[in-house]
CSV table of N, CA and C in Angstrom, one decimal:
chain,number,residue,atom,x,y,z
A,985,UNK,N,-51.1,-56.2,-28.5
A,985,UNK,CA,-51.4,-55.4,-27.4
A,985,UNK,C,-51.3,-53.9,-27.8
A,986,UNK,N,-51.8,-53.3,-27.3
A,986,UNK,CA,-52.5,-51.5,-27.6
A,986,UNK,C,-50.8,-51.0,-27.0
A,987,UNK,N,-51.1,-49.7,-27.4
A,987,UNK,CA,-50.3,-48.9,-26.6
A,987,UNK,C,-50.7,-48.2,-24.6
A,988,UNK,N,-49.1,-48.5,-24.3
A,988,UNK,CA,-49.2,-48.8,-23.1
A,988,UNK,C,-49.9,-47.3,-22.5
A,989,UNK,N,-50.6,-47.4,-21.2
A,989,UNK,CA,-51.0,-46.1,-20.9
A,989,UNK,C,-50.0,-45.2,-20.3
A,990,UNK,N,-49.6,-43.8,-20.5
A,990,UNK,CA,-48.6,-43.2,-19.5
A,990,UNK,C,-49.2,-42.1,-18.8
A,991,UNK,N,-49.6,-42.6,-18.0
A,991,UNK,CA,-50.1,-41.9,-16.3
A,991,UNK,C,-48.9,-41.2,-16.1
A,992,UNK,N,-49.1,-39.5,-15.4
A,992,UNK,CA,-48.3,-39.1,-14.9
A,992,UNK,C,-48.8,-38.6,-13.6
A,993,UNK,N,-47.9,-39.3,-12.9
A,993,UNK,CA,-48.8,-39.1,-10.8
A,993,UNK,C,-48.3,-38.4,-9.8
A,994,UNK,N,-48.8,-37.4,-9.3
A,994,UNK,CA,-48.3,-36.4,-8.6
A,994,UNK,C,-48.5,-37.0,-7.2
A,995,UNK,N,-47.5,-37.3,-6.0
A,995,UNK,CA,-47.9,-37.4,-4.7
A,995,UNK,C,-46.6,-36.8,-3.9
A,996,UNK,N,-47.1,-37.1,-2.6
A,996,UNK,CA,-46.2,-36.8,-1.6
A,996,UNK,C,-44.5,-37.8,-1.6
A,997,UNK,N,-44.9,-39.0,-1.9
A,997,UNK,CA,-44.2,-39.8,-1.7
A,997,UNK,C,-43.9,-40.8,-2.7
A,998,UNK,N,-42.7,-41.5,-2.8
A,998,UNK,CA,-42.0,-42.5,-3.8
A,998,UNK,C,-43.4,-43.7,-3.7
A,999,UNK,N,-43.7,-44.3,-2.1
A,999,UNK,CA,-44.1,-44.7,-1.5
A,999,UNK,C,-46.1,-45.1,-2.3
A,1000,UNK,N,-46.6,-43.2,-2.5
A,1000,UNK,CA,-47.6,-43.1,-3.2
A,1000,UNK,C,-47.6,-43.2,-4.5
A,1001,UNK,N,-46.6,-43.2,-5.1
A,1001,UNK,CA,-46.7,-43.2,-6.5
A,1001,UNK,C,-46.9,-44.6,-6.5
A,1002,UNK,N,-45.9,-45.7,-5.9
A,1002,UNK,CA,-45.5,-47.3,-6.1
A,1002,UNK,C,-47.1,-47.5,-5.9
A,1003,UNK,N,-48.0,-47.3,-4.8
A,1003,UNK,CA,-49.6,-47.7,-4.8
A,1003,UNK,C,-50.0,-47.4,-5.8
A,1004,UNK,N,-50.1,-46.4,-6.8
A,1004,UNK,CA,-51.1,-45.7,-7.5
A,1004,UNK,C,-50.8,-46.5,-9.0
A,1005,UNK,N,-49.5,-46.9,-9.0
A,1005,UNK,CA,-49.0,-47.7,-10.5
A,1005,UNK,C,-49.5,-49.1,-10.1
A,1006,UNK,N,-49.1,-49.3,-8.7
A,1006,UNK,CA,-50.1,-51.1,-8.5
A,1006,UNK,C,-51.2,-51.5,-9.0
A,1007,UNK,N,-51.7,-50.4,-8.5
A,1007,UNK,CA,-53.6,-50.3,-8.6
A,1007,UNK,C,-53.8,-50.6,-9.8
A,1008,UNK,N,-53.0,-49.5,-10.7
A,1008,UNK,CA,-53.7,-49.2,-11.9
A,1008,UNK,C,-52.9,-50.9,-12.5
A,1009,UNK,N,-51.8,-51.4,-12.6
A,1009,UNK,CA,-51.4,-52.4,-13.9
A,1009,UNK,C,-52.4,-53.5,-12.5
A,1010,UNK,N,-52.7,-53.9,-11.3
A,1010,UNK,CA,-53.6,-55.0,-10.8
A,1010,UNK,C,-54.9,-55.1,-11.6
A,1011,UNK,N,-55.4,-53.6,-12.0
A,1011,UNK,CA,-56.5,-53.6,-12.8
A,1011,UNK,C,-56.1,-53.4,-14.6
A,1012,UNK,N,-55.1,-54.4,-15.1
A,1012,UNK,CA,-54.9,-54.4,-16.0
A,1012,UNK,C,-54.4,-53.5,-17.2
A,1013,UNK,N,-54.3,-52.1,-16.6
A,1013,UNK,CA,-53.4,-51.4,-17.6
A,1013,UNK,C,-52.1,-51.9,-17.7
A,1014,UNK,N,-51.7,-51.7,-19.6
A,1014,UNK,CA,-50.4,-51.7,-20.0
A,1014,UNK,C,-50.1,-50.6,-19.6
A,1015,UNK,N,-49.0,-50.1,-18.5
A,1015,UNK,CA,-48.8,-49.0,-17.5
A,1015,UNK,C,-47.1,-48.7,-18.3
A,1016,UNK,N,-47.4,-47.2,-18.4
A,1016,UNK,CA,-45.8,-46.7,-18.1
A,1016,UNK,C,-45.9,-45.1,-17.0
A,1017,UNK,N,-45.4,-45.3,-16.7
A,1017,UNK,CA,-45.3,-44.4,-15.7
A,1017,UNK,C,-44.4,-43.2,-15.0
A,1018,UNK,N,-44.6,-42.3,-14.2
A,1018,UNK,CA,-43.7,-41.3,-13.8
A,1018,UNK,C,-44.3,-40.7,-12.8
A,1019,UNK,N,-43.5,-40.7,-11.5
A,1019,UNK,CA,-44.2,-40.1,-10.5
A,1019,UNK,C,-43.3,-38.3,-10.3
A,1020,UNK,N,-43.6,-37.6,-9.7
A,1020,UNK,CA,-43.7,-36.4,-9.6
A,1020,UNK,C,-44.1,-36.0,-8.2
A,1021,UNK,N,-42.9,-35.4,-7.4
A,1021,UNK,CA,-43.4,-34.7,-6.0
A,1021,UNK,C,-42.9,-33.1,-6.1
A,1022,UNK,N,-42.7,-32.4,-7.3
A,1022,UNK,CA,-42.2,-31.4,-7.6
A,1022,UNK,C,-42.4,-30.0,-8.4
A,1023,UNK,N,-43.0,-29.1,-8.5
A,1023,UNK,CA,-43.4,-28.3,-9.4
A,1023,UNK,C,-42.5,-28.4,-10.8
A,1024,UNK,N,-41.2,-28.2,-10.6
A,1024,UNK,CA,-39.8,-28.7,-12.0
A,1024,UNK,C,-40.3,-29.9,-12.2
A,1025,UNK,N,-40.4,-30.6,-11.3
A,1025,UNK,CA,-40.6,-32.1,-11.6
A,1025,UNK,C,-41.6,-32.2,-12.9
A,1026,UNK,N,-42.5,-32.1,-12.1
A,1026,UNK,CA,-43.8,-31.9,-13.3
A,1026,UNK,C,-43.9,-31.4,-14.2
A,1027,UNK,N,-43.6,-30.2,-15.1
A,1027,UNK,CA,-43.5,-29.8,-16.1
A,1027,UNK,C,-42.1,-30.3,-16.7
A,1028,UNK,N,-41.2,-31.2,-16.4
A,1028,UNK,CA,-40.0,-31.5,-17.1
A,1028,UNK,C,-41.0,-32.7,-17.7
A,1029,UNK,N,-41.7,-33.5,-17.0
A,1029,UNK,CA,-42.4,-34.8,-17.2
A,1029,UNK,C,-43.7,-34.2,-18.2
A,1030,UNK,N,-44.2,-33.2,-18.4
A,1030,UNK,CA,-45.1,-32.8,-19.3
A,1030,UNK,C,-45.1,-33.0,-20.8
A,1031,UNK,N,-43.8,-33.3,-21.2
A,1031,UNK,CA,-43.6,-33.5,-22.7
A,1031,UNK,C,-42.9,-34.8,-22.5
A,1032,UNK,N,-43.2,-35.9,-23.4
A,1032,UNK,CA,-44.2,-35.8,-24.4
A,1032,UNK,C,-45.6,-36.2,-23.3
A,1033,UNK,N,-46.8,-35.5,-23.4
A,1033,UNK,CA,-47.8,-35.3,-22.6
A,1033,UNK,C,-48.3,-37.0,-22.5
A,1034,UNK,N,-48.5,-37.2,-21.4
A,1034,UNK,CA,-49.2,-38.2,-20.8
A,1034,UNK,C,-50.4,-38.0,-21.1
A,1035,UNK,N,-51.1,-39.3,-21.5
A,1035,UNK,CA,-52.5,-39.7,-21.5
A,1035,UNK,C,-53.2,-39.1,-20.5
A,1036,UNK,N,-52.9,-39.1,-19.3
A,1036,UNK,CA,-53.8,-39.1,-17.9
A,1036,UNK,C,-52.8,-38.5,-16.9
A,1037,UNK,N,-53.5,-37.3,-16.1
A,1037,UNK,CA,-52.7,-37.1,-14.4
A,1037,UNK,C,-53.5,-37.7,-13.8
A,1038,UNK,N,-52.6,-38.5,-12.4
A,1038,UNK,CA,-53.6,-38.7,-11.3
A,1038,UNK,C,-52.7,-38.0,-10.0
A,1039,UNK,N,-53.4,-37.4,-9.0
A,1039,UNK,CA,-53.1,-36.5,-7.8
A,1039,UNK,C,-53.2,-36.8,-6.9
A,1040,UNK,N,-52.4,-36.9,-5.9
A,1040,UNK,CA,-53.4,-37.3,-4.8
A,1040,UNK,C,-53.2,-36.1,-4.2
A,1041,UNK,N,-54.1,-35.6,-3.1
A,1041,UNK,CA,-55.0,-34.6,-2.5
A,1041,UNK,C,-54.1,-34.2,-1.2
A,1042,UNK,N,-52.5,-34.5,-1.0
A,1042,UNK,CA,-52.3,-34.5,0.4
A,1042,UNK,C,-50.6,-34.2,0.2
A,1043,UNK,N,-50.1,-33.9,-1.0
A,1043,UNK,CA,-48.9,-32.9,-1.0
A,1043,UNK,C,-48.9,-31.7,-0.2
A,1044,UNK,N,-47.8,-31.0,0.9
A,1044,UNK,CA,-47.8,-30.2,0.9
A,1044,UNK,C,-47.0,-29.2,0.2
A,1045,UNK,N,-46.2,-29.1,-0.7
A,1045,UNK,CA,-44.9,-28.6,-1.3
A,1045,UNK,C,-45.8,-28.3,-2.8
A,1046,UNK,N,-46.3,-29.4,-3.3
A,1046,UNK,CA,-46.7,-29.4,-4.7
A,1046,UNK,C,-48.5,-29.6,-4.9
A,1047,UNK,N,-49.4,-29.2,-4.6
A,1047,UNK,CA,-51.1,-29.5,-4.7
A,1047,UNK,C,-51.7,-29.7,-5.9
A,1048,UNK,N,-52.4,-30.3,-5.8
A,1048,UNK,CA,-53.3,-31.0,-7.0
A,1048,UNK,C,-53.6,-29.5,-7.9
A,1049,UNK,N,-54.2,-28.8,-6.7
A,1049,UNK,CA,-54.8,-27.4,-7.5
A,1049,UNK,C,-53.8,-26.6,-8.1
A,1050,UNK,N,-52.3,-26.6,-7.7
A,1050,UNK,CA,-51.0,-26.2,-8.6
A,1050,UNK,C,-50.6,-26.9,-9.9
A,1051,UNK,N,-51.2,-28.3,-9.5
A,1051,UNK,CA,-50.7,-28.7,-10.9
A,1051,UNK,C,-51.8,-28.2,-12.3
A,1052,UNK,N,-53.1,-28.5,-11.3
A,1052,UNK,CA,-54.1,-28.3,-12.5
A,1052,UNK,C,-54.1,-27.1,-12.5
A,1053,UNK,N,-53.0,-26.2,-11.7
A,1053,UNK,CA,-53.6,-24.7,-12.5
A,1053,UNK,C,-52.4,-23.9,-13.8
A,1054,UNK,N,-51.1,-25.0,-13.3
A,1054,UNK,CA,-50.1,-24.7,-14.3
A,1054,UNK,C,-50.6,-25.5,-15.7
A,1055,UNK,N,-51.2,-26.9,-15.3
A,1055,UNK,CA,-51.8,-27.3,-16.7
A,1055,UNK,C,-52.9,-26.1,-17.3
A,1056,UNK,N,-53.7,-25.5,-17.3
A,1056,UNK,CA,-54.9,-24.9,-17.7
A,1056,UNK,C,-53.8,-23.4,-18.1
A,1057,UNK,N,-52.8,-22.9,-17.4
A,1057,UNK,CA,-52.0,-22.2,-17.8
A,1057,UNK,C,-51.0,-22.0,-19.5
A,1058,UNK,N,-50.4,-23.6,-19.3
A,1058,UNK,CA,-50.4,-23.8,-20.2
A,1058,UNK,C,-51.1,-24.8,-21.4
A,1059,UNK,N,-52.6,-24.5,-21.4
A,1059,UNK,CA,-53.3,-24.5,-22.3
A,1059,UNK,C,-53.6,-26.4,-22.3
A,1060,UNK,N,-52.9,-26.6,-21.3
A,1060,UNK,CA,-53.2,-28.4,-21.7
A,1060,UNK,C,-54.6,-29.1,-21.4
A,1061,UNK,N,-54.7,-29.8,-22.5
A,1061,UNK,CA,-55.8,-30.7,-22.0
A,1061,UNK,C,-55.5,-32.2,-22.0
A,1062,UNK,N,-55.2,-32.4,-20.7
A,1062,UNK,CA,-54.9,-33.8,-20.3
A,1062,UNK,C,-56.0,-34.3,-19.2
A,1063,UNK,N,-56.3,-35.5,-19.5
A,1063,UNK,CA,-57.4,-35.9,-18.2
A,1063,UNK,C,-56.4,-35.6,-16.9
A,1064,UNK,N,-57.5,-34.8,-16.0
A,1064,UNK,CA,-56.5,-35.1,-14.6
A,1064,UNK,C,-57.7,-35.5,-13.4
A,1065,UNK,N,-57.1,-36.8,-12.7
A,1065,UNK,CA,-57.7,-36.8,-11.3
A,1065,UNK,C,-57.3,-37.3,-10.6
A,1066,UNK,N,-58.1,-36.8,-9.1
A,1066,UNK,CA,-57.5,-36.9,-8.1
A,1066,UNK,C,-58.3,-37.5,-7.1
A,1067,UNK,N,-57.3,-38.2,-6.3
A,1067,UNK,CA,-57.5,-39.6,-5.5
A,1067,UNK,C,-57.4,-38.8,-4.0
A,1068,UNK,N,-58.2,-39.2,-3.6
A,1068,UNK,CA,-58.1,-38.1,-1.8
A,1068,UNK,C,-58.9,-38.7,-1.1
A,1069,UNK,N,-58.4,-39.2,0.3
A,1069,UNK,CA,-59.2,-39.3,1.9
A,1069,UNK,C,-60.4,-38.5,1.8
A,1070,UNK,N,-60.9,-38.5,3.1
A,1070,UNK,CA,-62.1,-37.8,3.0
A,1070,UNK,C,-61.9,-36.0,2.8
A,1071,UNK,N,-62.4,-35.3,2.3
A,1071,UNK,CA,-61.7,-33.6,1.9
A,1071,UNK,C,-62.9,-32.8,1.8
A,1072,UNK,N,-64.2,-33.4,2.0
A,1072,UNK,CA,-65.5,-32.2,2.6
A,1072,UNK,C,-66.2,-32.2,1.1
A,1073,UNK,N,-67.2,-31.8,1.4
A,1073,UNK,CA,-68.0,-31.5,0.3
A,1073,UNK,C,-67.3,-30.1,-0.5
A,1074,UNK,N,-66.8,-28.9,0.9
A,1074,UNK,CA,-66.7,-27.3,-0.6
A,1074,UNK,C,-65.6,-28.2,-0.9
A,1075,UNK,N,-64.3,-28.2,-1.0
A,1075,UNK,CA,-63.3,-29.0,-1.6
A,1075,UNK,C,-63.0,-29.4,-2.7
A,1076,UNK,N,-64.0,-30.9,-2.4
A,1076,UNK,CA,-64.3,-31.4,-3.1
A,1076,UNK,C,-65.2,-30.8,-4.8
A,1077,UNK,N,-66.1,-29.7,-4.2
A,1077,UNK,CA,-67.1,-29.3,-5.5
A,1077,UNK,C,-65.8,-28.0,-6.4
A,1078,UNK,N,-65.2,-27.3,-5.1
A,1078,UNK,CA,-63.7,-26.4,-5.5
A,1078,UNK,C,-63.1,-26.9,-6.5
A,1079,UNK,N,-62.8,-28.2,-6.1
A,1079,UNK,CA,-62.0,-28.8,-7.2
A,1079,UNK,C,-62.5,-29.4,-8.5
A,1080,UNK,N,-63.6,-30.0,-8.4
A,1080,UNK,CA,-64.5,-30.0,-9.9
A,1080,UNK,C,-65.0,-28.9,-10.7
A,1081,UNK,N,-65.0,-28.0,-9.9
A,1081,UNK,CA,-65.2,-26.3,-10.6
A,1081,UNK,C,-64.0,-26.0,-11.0
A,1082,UNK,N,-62.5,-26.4,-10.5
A,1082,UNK,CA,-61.8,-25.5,-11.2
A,1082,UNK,C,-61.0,-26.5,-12.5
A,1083,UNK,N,-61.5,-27.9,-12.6
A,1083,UNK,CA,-61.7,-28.4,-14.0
A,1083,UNK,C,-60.9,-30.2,-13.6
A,1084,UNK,N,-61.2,-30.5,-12.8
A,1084,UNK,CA,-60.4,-31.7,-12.1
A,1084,UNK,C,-61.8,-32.8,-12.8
A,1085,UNK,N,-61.2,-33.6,-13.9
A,1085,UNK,CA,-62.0,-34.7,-14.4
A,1085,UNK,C,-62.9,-35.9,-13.6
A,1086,UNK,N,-62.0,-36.2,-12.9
A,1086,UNK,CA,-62.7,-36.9,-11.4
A,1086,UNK,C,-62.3,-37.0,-10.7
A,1087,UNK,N,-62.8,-37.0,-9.4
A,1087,UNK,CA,-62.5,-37.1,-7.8
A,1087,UNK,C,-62.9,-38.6,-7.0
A,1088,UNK,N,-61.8,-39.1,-7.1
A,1088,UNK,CA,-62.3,-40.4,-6.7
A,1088,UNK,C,-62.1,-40.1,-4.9
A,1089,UNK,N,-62.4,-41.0,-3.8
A,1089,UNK,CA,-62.5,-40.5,-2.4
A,1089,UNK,C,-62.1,-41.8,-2.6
């Protein structure tokens, strides 16, 4: 077996992170994982750099667009995307413009 994937997942809740790791090992990733509802949080979990961020679109304390803008800050290139309810078309295109890999709805 490959090396396992390490997603790092930013949400609101313990709650959203436990969905977002389901999902992903139901659809067969070797999963390691770390969820994140915290700006400290997040960059303590930055090293050693995760494969992939995923975000969901509905923190208030910590936003997708704070994370992706401390990543681009410092210089990282990690896939990052983000998982959101319905959030409008400008939003939506806001956040692909300011470098968000994919936007799943």
């Amino acid at each position: 077996m490959g090396k396992p994937l390490y997603a790092l997942i930013i949400a609101e809740t313990s709650g959203e992170v436990d969905s977002i790791k389901d999902t992903l090992m139901e659809s067969g990733f070797d999963l390691r994982a770390a969820g994140v509802m915290t700006e400290r949080e997040f960059l303590e979990k930055l090293y050693p750099a995760p494969d992939v961020i995923i975000s969901t679109d509905r923190q208030e304390d910590f936003s997708a667009q704070q994370a992706l803008n401390l990543l681009q800050a410092l210089e990282q290139e990690i896939p990052f995307i983000v998982v959101s309810g319905p959030i409008g078309e400008e939003r939506a295109v806001a956040l692909v413009k300011q470098g968000v890999d994919e936007l799943l709805l």
